[in-house]
PDB file of C-alpha atoms in Angstrom:
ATOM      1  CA  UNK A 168     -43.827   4.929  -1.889  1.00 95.00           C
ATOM      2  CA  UNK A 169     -47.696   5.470  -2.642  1.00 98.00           C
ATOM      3  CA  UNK A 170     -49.707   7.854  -0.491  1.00 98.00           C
ATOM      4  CA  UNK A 171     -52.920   8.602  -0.394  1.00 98.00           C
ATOM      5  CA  UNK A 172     -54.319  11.699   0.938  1.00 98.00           C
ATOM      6  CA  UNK A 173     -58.151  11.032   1.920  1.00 97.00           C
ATOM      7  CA  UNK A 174     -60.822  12.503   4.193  1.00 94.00           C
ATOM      8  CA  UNK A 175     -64.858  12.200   3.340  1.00 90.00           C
ATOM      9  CA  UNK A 176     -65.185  15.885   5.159  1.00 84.00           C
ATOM     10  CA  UNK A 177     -64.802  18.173   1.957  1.00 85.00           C
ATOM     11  CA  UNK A 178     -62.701  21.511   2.608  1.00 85.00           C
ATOM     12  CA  UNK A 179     -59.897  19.800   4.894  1.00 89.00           C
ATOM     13  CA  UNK A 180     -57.127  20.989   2.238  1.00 93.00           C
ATOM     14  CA  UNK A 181     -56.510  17.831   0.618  1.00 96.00           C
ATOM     15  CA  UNK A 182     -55.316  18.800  -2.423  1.00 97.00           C
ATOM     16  CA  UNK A 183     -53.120  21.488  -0.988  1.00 97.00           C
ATOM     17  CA  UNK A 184     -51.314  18.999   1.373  1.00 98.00           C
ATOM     18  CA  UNK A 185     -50.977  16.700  -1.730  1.00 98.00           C
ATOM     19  CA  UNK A 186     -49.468  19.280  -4.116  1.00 98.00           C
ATOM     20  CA  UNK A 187     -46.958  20.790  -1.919  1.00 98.00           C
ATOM     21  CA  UNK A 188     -45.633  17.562   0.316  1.00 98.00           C
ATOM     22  CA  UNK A 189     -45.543  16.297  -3.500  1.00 98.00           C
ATOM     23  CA  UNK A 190     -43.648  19.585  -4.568  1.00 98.00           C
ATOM     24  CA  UNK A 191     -41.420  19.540  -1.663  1.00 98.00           C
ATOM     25  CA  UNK A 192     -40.546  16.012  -2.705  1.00 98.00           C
ATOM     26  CA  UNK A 193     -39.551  17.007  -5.889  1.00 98.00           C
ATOM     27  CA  UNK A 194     -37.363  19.640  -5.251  1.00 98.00           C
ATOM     28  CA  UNK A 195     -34.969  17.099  -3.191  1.00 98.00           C
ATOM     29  CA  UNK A 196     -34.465  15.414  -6.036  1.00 98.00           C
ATOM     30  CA  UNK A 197     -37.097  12.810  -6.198  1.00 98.00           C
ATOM     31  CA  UNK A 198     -39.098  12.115  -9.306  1.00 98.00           C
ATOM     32  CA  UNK A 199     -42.933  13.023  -8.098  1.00 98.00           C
ATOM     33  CA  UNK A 200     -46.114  11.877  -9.793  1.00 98.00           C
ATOM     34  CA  UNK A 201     -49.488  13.445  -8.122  1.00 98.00           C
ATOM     35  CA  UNK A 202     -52.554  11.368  -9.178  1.00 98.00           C
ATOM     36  CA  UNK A 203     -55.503  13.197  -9.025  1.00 98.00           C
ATOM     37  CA  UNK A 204     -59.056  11.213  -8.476  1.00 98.00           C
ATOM     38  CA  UNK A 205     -60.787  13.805  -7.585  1.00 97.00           C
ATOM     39  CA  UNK A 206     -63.348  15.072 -10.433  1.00 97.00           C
ATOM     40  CA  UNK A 207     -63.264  18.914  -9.414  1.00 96.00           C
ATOM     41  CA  UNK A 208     -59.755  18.456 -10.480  1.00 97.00           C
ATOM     42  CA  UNK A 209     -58.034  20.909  -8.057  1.00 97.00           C
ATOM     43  CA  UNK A 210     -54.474  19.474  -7.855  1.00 98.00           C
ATOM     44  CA  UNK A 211     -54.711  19.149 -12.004  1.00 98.00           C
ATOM     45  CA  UNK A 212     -55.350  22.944 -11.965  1.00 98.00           C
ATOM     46  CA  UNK A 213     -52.603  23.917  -9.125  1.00 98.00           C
ATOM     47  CA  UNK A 214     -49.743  22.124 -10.728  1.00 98.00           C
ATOM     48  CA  UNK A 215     -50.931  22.708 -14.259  1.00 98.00           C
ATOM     49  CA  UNK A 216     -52.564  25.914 -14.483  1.00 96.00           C
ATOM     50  CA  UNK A 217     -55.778  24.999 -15.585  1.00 95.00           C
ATOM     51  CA  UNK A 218     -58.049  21.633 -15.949  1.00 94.00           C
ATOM     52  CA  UNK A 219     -57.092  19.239 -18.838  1.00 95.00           C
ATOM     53  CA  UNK A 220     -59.874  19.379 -21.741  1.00 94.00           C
ATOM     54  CA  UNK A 221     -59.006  16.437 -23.360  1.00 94.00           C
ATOM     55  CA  UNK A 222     -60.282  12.734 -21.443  1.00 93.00           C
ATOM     56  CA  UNK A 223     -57.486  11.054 -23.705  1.00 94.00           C
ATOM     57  CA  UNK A 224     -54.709  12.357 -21.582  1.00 95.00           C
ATOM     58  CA  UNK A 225     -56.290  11.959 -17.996  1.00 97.00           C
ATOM     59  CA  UNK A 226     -56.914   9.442 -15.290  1.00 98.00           C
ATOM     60  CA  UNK A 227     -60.373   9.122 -17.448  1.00 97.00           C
ATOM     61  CA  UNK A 228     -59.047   7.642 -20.173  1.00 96.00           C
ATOM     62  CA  UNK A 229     -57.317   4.804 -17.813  1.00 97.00           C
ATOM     63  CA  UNK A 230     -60.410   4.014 -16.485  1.00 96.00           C
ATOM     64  CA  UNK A 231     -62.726   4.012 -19.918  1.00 95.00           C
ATOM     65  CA  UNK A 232     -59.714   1.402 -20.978  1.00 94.00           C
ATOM     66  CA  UNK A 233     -60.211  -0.667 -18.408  1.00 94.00           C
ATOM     67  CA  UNK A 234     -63.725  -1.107 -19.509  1.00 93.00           C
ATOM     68  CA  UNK A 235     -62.453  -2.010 -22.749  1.00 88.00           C
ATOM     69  CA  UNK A 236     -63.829   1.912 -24.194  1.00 60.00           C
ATOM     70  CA  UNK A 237     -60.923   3.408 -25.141  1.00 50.00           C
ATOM     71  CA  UNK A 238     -59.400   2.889 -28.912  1.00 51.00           C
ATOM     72  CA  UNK A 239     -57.518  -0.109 -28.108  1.00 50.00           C
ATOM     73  CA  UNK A 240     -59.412  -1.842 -25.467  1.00 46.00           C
ATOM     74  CA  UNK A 241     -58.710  -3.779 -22.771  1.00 46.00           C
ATOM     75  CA  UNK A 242     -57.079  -1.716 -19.760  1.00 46.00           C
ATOM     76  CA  UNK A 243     -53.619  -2.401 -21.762  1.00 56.00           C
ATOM     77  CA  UNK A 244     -52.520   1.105 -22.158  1.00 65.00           C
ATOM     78  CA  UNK A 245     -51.443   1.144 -18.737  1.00 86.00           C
ATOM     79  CA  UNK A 246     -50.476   5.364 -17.442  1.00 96.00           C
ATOM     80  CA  UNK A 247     -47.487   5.821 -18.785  1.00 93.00           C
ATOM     81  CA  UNK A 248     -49.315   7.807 -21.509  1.00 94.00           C
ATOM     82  CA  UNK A 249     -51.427   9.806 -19.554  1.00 97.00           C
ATOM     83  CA  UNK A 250     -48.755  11.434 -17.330  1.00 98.00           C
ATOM     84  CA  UNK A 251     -48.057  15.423 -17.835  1.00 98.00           C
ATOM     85  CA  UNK A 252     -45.116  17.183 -17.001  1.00 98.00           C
ATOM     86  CA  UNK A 253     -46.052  20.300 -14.621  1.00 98.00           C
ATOM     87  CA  UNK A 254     -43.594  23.709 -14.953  1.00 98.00           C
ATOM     88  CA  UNK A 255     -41.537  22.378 -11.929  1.00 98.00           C
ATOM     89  CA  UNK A 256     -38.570  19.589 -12.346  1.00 98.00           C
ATOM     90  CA  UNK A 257     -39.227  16.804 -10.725  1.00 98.00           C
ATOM     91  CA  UNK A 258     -43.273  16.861 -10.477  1.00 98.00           C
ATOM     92  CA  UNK A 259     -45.550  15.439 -12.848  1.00 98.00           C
ATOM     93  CA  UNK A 260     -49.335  15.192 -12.634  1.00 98.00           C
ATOM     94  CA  UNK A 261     -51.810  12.098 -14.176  1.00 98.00           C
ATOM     95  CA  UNK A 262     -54.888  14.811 -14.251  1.00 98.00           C
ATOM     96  CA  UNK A 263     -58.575  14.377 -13.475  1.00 98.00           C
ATOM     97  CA  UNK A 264     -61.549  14.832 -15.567  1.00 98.00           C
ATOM     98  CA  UNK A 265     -65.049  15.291 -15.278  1.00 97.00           C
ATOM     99  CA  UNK A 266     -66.087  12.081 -17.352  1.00 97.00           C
ATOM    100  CA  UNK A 267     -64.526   9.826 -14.153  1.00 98.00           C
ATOM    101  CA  UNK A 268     -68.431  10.972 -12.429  1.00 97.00           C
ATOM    102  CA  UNK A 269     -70.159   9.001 -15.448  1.00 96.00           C
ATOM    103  CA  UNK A 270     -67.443   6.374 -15.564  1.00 97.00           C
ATOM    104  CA  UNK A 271     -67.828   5.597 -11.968  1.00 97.00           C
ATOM    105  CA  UNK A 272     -71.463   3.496 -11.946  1.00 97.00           C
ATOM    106  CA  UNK A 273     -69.766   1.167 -14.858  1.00 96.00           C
ATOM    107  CA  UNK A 274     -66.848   0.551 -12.871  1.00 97.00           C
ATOM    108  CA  UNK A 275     -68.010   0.047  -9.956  1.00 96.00           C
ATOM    109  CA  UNK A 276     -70.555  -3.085 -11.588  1.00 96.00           C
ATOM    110  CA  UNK A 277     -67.593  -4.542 -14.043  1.00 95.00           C
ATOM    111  CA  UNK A 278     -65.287  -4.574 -10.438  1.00 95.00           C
ATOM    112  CA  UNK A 279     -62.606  -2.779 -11.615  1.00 97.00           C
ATOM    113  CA  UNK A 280     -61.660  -1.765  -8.058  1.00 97.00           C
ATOM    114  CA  UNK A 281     -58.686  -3.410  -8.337  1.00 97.00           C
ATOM    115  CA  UNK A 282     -56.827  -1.844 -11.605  1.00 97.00           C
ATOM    116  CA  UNK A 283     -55.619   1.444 -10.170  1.00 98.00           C
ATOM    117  CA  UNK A 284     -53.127  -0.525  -7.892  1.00 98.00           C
ATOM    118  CA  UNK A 285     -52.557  -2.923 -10.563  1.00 97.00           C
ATOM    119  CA  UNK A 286     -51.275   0.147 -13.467  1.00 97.00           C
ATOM    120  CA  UNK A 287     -49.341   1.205  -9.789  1.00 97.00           C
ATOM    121  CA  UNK A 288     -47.365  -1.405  -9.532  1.00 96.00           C
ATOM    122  CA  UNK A 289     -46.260  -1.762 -13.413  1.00 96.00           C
ATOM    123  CA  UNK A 290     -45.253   1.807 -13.354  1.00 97.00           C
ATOM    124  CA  UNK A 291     -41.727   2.702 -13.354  1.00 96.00           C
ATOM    125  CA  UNK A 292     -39.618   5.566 -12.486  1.00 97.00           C
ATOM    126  CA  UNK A 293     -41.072   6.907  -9.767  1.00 98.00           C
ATOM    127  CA  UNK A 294     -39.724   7.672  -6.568  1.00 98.00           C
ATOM    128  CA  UNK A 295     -42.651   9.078  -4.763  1.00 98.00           C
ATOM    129  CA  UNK A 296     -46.656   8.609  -5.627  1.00 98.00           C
ATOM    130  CA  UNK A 297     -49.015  11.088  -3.898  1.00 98.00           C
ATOM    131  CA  UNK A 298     -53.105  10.198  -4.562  1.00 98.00           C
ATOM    132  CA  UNK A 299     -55.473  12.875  -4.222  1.00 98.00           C
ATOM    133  CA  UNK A 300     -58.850  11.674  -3.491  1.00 98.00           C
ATOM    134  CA  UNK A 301     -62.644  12.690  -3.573  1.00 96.00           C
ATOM    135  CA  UNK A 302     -64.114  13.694  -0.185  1.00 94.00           C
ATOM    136  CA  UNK A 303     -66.282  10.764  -0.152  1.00 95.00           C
ATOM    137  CA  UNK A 304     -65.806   6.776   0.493  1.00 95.00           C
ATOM    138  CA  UNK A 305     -66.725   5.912  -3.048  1.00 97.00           C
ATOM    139  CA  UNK A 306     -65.413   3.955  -6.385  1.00 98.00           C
ATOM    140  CA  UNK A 307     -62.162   6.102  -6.736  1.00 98.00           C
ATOM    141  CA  UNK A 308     -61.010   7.093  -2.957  1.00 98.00           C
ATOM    142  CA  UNK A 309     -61.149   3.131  -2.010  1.00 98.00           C
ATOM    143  CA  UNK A 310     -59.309   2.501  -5.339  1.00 98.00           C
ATOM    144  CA  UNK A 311     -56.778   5.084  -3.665  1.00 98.00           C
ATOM    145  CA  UNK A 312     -56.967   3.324  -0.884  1.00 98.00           C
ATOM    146  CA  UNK A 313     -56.294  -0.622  -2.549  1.00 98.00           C
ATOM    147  CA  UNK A 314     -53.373   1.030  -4.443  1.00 98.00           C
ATOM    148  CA  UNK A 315     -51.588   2.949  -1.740  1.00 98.00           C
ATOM    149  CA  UNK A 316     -49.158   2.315   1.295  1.00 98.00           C
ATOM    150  CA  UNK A 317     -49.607   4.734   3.495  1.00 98.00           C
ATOM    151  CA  UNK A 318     -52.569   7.211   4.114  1.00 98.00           C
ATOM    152  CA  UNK A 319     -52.340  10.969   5.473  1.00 98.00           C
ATOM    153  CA  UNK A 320     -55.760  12.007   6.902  1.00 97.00           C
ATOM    154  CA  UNK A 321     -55.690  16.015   6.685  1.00 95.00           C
ATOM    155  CA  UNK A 322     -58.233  17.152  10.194  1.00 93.00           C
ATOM    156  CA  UNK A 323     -58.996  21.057   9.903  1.00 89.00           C
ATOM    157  CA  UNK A 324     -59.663  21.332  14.256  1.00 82.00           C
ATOM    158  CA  UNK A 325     -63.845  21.312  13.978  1.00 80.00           C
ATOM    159  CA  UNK A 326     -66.054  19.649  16.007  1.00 74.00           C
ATOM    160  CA  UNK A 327     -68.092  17.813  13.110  1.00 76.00           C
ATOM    161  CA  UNK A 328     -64.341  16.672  11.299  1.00 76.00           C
ATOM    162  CA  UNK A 329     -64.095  15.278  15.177  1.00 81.00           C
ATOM    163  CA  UNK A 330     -66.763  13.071  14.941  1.00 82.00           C
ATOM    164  CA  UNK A 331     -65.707  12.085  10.921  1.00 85.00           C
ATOM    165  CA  UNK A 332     -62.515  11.113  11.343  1.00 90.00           C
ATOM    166  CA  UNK A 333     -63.425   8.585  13.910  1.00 90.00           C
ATOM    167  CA  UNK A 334     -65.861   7.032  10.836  1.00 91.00           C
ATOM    168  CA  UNK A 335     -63.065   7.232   8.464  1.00 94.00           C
ATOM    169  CA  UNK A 336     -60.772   5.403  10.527  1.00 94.00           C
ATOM    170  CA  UNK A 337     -63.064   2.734  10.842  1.00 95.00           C
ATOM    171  CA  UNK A 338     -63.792   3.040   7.533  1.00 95.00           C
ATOM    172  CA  UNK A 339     -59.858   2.263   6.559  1.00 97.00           C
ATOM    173  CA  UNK A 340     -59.624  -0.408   8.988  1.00 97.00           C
ATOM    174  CA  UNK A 341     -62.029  -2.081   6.998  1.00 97.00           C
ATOM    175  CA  UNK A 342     -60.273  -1.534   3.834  1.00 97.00           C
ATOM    176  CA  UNK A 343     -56.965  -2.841   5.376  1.00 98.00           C
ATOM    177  CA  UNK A 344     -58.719  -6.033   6.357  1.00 98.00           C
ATOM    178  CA  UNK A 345     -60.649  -6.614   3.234  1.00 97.00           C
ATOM    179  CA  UNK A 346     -58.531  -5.036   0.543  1.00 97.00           C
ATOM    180  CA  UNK A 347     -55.159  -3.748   1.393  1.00 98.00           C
ATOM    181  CA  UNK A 348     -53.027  -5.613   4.596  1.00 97.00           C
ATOM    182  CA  UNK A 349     -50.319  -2.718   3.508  1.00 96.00           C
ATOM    183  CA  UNK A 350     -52.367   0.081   4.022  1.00 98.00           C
ATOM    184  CA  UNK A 351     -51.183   2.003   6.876  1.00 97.00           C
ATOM    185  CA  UNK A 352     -52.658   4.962   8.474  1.00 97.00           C
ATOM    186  CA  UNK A 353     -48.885   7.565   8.378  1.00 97.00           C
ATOM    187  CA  UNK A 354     -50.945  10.331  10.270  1.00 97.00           C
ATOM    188  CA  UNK A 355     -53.486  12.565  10.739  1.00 97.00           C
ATOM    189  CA  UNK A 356     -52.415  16.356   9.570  1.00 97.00           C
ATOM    190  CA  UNK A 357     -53.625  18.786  11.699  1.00 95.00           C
ATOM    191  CA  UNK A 358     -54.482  21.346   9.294  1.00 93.00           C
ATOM    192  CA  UNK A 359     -55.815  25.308   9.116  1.00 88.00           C
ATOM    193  CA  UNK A 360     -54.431  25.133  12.969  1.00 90.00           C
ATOM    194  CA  UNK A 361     -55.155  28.230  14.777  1.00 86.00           C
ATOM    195  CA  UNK A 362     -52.671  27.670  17.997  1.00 79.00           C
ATOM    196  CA  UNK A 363     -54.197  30.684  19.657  1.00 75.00           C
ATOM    197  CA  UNK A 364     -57.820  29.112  19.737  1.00 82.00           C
ATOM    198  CA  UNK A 365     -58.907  27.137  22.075  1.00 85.00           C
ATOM    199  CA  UNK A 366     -60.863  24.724  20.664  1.00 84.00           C
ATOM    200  CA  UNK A 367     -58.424  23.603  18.330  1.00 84.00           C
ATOM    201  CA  UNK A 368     -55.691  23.081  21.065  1.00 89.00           C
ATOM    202  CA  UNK A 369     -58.517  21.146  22.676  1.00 90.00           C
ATOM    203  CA  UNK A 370     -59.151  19.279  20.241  1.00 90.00           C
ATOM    204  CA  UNK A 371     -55.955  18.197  19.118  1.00 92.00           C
ATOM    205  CA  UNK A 372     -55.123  17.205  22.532  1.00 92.00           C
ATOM    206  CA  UNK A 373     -57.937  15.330  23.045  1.00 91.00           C
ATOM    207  CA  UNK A 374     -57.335  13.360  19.801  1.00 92.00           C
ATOM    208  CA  UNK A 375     -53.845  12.370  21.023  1.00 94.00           C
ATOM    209  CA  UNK A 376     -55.189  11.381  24.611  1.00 94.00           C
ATOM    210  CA  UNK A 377     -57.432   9.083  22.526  1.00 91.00           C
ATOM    211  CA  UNK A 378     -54.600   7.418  21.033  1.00 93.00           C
ATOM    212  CA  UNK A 379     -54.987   8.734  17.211  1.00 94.00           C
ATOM    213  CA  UNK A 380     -52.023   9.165  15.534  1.00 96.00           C
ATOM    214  CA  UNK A 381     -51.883  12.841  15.501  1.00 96.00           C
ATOM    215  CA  UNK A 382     -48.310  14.242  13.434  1.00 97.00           C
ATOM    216  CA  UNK A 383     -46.488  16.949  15.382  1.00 97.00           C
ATOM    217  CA  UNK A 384     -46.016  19.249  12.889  1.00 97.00           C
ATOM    218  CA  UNK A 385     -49.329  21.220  12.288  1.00 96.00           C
ATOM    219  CA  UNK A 386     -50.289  23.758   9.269  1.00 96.00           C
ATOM    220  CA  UNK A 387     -51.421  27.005   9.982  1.00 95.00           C
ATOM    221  CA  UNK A 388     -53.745  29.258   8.228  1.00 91.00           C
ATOM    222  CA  UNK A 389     -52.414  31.533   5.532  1.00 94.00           C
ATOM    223  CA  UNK A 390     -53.611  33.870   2.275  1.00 95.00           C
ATOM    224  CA  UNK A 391     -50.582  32.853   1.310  1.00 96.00           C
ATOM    225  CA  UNK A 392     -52.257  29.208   0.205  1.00 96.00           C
ATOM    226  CA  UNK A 393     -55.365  31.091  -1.923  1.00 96.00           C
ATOM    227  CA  UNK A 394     -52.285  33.091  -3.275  1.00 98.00           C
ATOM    228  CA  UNK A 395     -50.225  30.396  -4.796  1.00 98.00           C
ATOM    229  CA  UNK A 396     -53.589  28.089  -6.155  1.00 97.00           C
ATOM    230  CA  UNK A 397     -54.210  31.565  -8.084  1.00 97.00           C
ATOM    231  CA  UNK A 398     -50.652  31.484  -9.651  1.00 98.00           C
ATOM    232  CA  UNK A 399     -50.526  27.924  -9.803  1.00 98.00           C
ATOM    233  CA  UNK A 400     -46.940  27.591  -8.108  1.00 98.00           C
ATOM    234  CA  UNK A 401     -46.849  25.451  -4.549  1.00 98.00           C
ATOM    235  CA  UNK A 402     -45.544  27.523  -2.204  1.00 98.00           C
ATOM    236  CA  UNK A 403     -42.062  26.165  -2.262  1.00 98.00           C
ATOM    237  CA  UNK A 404     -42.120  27.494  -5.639  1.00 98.00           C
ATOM    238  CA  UNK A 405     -44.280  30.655  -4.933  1.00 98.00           C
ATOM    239  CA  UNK A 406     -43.059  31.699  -1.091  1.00 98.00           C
ATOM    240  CA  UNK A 407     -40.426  29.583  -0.568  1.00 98.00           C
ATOM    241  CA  UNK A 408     -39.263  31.006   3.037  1.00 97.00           C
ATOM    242  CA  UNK A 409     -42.592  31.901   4.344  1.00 98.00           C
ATOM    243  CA  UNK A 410     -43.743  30.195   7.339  1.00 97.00           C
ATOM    244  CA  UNK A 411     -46.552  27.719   6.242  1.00 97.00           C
ATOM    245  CA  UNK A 412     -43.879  26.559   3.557  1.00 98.00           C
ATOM    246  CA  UNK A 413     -41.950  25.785   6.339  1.00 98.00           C
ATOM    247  CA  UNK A 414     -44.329  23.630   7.852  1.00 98.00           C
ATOM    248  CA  UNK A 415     -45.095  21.785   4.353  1.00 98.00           C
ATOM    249  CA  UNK A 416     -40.806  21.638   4.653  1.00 98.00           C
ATOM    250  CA  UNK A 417     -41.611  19.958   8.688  1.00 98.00           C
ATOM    251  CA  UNK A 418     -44.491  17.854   7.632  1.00 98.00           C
ATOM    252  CA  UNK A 419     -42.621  16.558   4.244  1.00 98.00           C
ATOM    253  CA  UNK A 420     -39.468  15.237   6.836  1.00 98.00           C
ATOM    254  CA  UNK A 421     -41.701  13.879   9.294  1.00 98.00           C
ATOM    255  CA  UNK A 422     -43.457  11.815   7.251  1.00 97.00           C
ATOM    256  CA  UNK A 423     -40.246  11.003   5.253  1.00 93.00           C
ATOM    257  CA  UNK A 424     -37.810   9.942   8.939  1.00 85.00           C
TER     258      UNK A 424
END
């Protein structure tokens, strides 16, 4: 199964959903691979510890081979060489890079859209593929998007995410119908949910009235998230009975029934 984990609002918690459903998945057994597409390279640094310095061993180098720049040329390395093993059995990582912002003009005018799902779909061994994605609609979120089955869209209860997600949706719709006629929507993850506020109750409500397929299980606010991207552990590693891993433990079955 290939998820992808997108929203163009930054600061929704993307990479924190990704990491620890991916974590979670892990730990029952299945063998996880996190992709991460997002140059600030936040999930590389959570499950890794730190940002990978060399491009030769990233999601970089995939893409400079597929434009026939890497040693050998061609786009026939495939990932199986890029993938890292992260401290926790189970998990592994294919890490970002800042060279994918240069890389990105190049590929977008050879049409390379198309290779991501391609490398996907000759890669073996893995049970579960979680995508984390830039917070914009550009080269490497709709290659995300192409190469994935199911898409969790992470909301974080604000008035302007609102008005967003309704453009995103339309946005995937679009992608279904030109790219993808596999790519599903999963559910929108109601995240940084403060149940005593009113405006996110509100909102959430309002967002099911409308139809939107809103998950039950929400994700509420906790240091306890800043605490375990310092130590670089996901928190069913770092806290594993505290209450937001808990939720990551509801969220992971619902989206897994």
């Amino acid at each position: 199964m290939r998820r992808v984990i997108f929203n163009q609002k930054g600061g929704v918690g993307k990479s924190t959903i990704t990491c620890n459903l991916a974590a979670i998945s892990a730990v029952e057994g299945k063998k996880t691979l996190v992709i991460d597409l997002d140059v600030q390279g936040n999930s590389t640094q959570y499950l890794l510890g730190n940002k990978v310095a060399d491009s030769d061993k990233t999601i970089a180098h995939f893409f400079k081979d597929s434009l026939g720049l890497g040693l050998f040329g061609g786009g026939k390395e495939g990932l199986d060489g890029l993938i890292h093993e992260t401290p926790f059995p189970n998990l592994y990582v294919l890490p970002s890079h800042t060279d994918l912002e240069g890389l990105q003009s190049r590929l977008e005018s050879r049409h390379k859209i198309y290779k991501l799902k391609e490398a996907l779909e000759k890669l073996e061994g893995f049970d579960q593929i979680y995508i984390d994605t830039p917070p914009i609609l550009n080269f490497y979120s709709l290659s995300a998007l192409i190469a994935a089955e199911k898409c969790l869209i992470p909301f974080d209860c604000d008035t302007f995410a609102r008005e967003a997600l309704y453009t995103l949706m339309r946005a995937i719709a679009e992608v279904k119908a030109d790219h993808n006629e596999k790519l599903e929507v999963e559910g929108v993850i109601v995240n940084q949910y403060q149940k005593q506020a009113n405006l996110p109750r509100q909102l959430v409500d309002e967002l099911i009235a409308e139809g939107l397929p809103v998950l039950e299980t929400k994700i509420s606010t906790s240091v306890k998230v800043r605490e375990s991207h310092s130590d670089a552990q996901p928190l069913i590693h770092y806290a594993p009975t505290h209450k937001l891993t808990e939720e990551y433990r509801a969220l992971h079955l619902e989206i897994h029934k």
